[in-house]
mmCIF file of C-alpha atoms in Angstrom:
data_model
loop_
_atom_site.group_PDB
_atom_site.id
_atom_site.type_symbol
_atom_site.label_atom_id
_atom_site.label_comp_id
_atom_site.label_asym_id
_atom_site.label_seq_id
_atom_site.Cartn_x
_atom_site.Cartn_y
_atom_site.Cartn_z
ATOM 1 C CA MET A 1 34.471 63.097 -50.861
ATOM 2 C CA LYS A 2 31.329 65.231 -51.161
ATOM 3 C CA LYS A 3 29.778 66.689 -48.026
ATOM 4 C CA PHE A 4 26.026 67.088 -47.563
ATOM 5 C CA TYR A 5 23.503 68.530 -45.151
ATOM 6 C CA ILE A 6 19.812 67.598 -44.990
ATOM 7 C CA ALA A 7 17.228 70.133 -43.867
ATOM 8 C CA SER A 8 13.692 69.072 -43.012
ATOM 9 C CA SER A 9 11.144 68.973 -40.225
ATOM 10 C CA PHE A 10 10.909 66.573 -37.295
ATOM 11 C CA GLN A 11 7.903 64.963 -39.001
ATOM 12 C CA ASN A 12 10.289 63.733 -41.730
ATOM 13 C CA ILE A 13 12.935 62.382 -39.357
ATOM 14 C CA ASP A 14 12.692 58.810 -40.696
ATOM 15 C CA MET A 15 13.153 59.979 -44.286
ATOM 16 C CA VAL A 16 16.096 62.184 -43.268
ATOM 17 C CA ARG A 17 17.751 59.206 -41.606
ATOM 18 C CA GLU A 18 17.044 56.955 -44.607
ATOM 19 C CA VAL A 19 18.551 59.391 -47.118
ATOM 20 C CA SER A 20 21.513 60.108 -44.823
ATOM 21 C CA ASP A 21 22.242 56.398 -44.396
ATOM 22 C CA ILE A 22 22.131 55.766 -48.145
ATOM 23 C CA LEU A 23 24.429 58.691 -48.912
ATOM 24 C CA ARG A 24 26.930 57.773 -46.185
ATOM 25 C CA GLN A 25 27.012 54.185 -47.494
ATOM 26 C CA GLN A 26 27.922 55.644 -50.878
ATOM 27 C CA GLY A 27 30.874 57.539 -49.404
ATOM 28 C CA TYR A 28 29.321 60.954 -48.831
ATOM 29 C CA VAL A 29 30.030 62.796 -45.570
ATOM 30 C CA GLN A 30 27.214 64.321 -43.530
ATOM 31 C CA THR A 31 28.252 67.641 -42.021
ATOM 32 C CA TYR A 32 25.753 67.448 -39.145
ATOM 33 C CA ASP A 33 22.986 65.047 -38.144
ATOM 34 C CA TRP A 34 20.348 67.089 -36.353
ATOM 35 C CA THR A 35 18.128 64.000 -36.017
ATOM 36 C CA GLN A 36 20.262 62.966 -33.041
ATOM 37 C CA ASN A 37 19.012 66.000 -31.070
ATOM 38 C CA GLU A 38 16.055 66.139 -28.755
ATOM 39 C CA ARG A 39 13.800 69.143 -29.217
ATOM 40 C CA ALA A 40 15.504 72.117 -27.605
ATOM 41 C CA ALA A 41 13.930 73.201 -24.330
ATOM 42 C CA THR A 42 15.875 76.416 -23.713
ATOM 43 C CA LEU A 43 17.030 79.404 -25.723
ATOM 44 C CA LYS A 44 20.641 78.452 -24.970
ATOM 45 C CA GLU A 45 20.090 75.005 -26.527
ATOM 46 C CA LEU A 46 18.364 76.578 -29.542
ATOM 47 C CA LYS A 47 21.318 78.898 -30.062
ATOM 48 C CA ARG A 48 23.860 76.051 -29.825
ATOM 49 C CA ILE A 49 21.935 73.911 -32.307
ATOM 50 C CA GLY A 50 21.449 76.884 -34.624
ATOM 51 C CA GLU A 51 25.184 77.563 -34.665
ATOM 52 C CA LEU A 52 25.945 73.903 -35.431
ATOM 53 C CA GLU A 53 23.371 73.773 -38.216
ATOM 54 C CA LYS A 54 24.539 77.049 -39.764
ATOM 55 C CA GLU A 55 28.154 75.847 -39.854
ATOM 56 C CA ALA A 56 27.054 72.484 -41.280
ATOM 57 C CA VAL A 57 25.205 74.179 -44.147
ATOM 58 C CA ILE A 58 28.226 76.364 -44.887
ATOM 59 C CA GLU A 59 30.590 73.364 -44.780
ATOM 60 C CA ALA A 60 28.411 71.215 -47.070
ATOM 61 C CA ASP A 61 29.056 70.926 -50.797
ATOM 62 C CA PHE A 62 25.304 70.587 -51.324
ATOM 63 C CA VAL A 63 22.132 70.793 -49.263
ATOM 64 C CA ILE A 64 19.041 68.633 -49.499
ATOM 65 C CA VAL A 65 15.704 70.050 -48.361
ATOM 66 C CA LEU A 66 13.020 67.431 -47.794
ATOM 67 C CA LEU A 67 9.521 68.871 -47.940
ATOM 68 C CA PRO A 68 7.374 69.521 -46.054
ATOM 69 C CA ALA A 69 9.865 71.543 -44.077
ATOM 70 C CA GLY A 70 9.538 74.073 -41.298
ATOM 71 C CA LYS A 71 10.857 77.564 -40.718
ATOM 72 C CA GLY A 72 14.301 76.360 -39.625
ATOM 73 C CA SER A 73 14.710 74.384 -42.833
ATOM 74 C CA HIS A 74 13.807 77.409 -44.890
ATOM 75 C CA ILE A 75 16.385 79.487 -43.038
ATOM 76 C CA GLU A 76 18.959 76.779 -43.825
ATOM 77 C CA PHE A 77 17.746 76.927 -47.438
ATOM 78 C CA GLY A 78 18.436 80.676 -47.358
ATOM 79 C CA ILE A 79 21.912 80.193 -45.890
ATOM 80 C CA ALA A 80 22.664 77.700 -48.667
ATOM 81 C CA LEU A 81 21.388 80.144 -51.299
ATOM 82 C CA GLY A 82 23.496 82.914 -49.804
ATOM 83 C CA HIS A 83 26.584 80.698 -50.062
ATOM 84 C CA ASN A 84 25.697 79.666 -53.622
ATOM 85 C CA LYS A 85 25.339 75.986 -52.706
ATOM 86 C CA ARG A 86 23.611 73.465 -54.930
ATOM 87 C CA ILE A 87 20.252 72.709 -53.288
ATOM 88 C CA TYR A 88 18.200 69.604 -53.974
ATOM 89 C CA LEU A 89 14.575 70.345 -53.125
ATOM 90 C CA TYR A 90 12.643 67.097 -52.695
ATOM 91 C CA SER A 91 8.877 66.693 -52.654
ATOM 92 C CA THR A 92 6.568 63.749 -53.127
ATOM 93 C CA ASN A 93 4.092 65.985 -54.968
ATOM 94 C CA ASP A 94 4.148 68.783 -57.514
ATOM 95 C CA ASP A 95 3.176 71.606 -55.105
ATOM 96 C CA VAL A 96 6.598 73.198 -55.658
ATOM 97 C CA ASN A 97 5.486 73.978 -59.215
ATOM 98 C CA ASN A 98 2.099 75.403 -58.230
ATOM 99 C CA PRO A 99 2.238 79.225 -58.251
ATOM 100 C CA GLU A 100 -0.183 79.336 -55.293
ATOM 101 C CA THR A 101 1.866 77.056 -53.017
ATOM 102 C CA THR A 102 5.476 77.527 -54.093
ATOM 103 C CA SER A 103 8.238 79.943 -53.124
ATOM 104 C CA THR A 104 10.035 82.211 -55.555
ATOM 105 C CA PHE A 105 13.342 80.880 -54.234
ATOM 106 C CA TYR A 106 12.511 77.293 -55.224
ATOM 107 C CA HIS A 107 12.974 78.290 -58.861
ATOM 108 C CA LEU A 108 16.467 79.769 -58.803
ATOM 109 C CA ASP A 109 19.183 78.242 -60.960
ATOM 110 C CA ASN A 110 21.092 76.478 -58.169
ATOM 111 C CA VAL A 111 17.928 74.701 -56.936
ATOM 112 C CA VAL A 112 17.294 71.259 -58.388
ATOM 113 C CA LYS A 113 13.698 70.154 -57.849
ATOM 114 C CA VAL A 114 13.143 66.427 -57.426
ATOM 115 C CA ILE A 115 9.549 65.204 -57.343
ATOM 116 C CA GLY A 116 8.742 61.569 -56.721
ATOM 117 C CA THR A 117 10.202 58.879 -54.499
ATOM 118 C CA VAL A 118 13.279 58.777 -52.298
ATOM 119 C CA ASP A 119 14.818 56.526 -54.958
ATOM 120 C CA ASP A 120 14.275 59.331 -57.492
ATOM 121 C CA LEU A 121 16.116 61.717 -55.166
ATOM 122 C CA ILE A 122 19.042 59.333 -54.665
ATOM 123 C CA GLU A 123 19.282 58.778 -58.419
ATOM 124 C CA LYS A 124 19.398 62.553 -59.021
ATOM 125 C CA LEU A 125 22.173 62.933 -56.431
ATOM 126 C CA ARG A 126 24.332 60.409 -58.268
#
């Protein structure tokens, strides 16, 4: 049973839920569903959520990053890189391959870039 974590921004919450639902229906286990949280209002809440998300990334067999993503997602991306996790970087456009808009870390060997539709992402995960 493979475990996954999805990193993204609140603006992508519907897509995160869609991908999570599909993967869980296929027998995958989500290590943490941050979409169930309200936006943190205190530093104590931020710390608690950060600890949960960090542990979820470490526990996952692979991490999915849905772009566009915010600073928290990129920190989770870094945690996954540091733990040598397979990372699936999803984008609807080819900006990840544009030298002016990409990150050096998007092109490391354990990062699989998926450009297209959510169906393309799900197919790549299979």
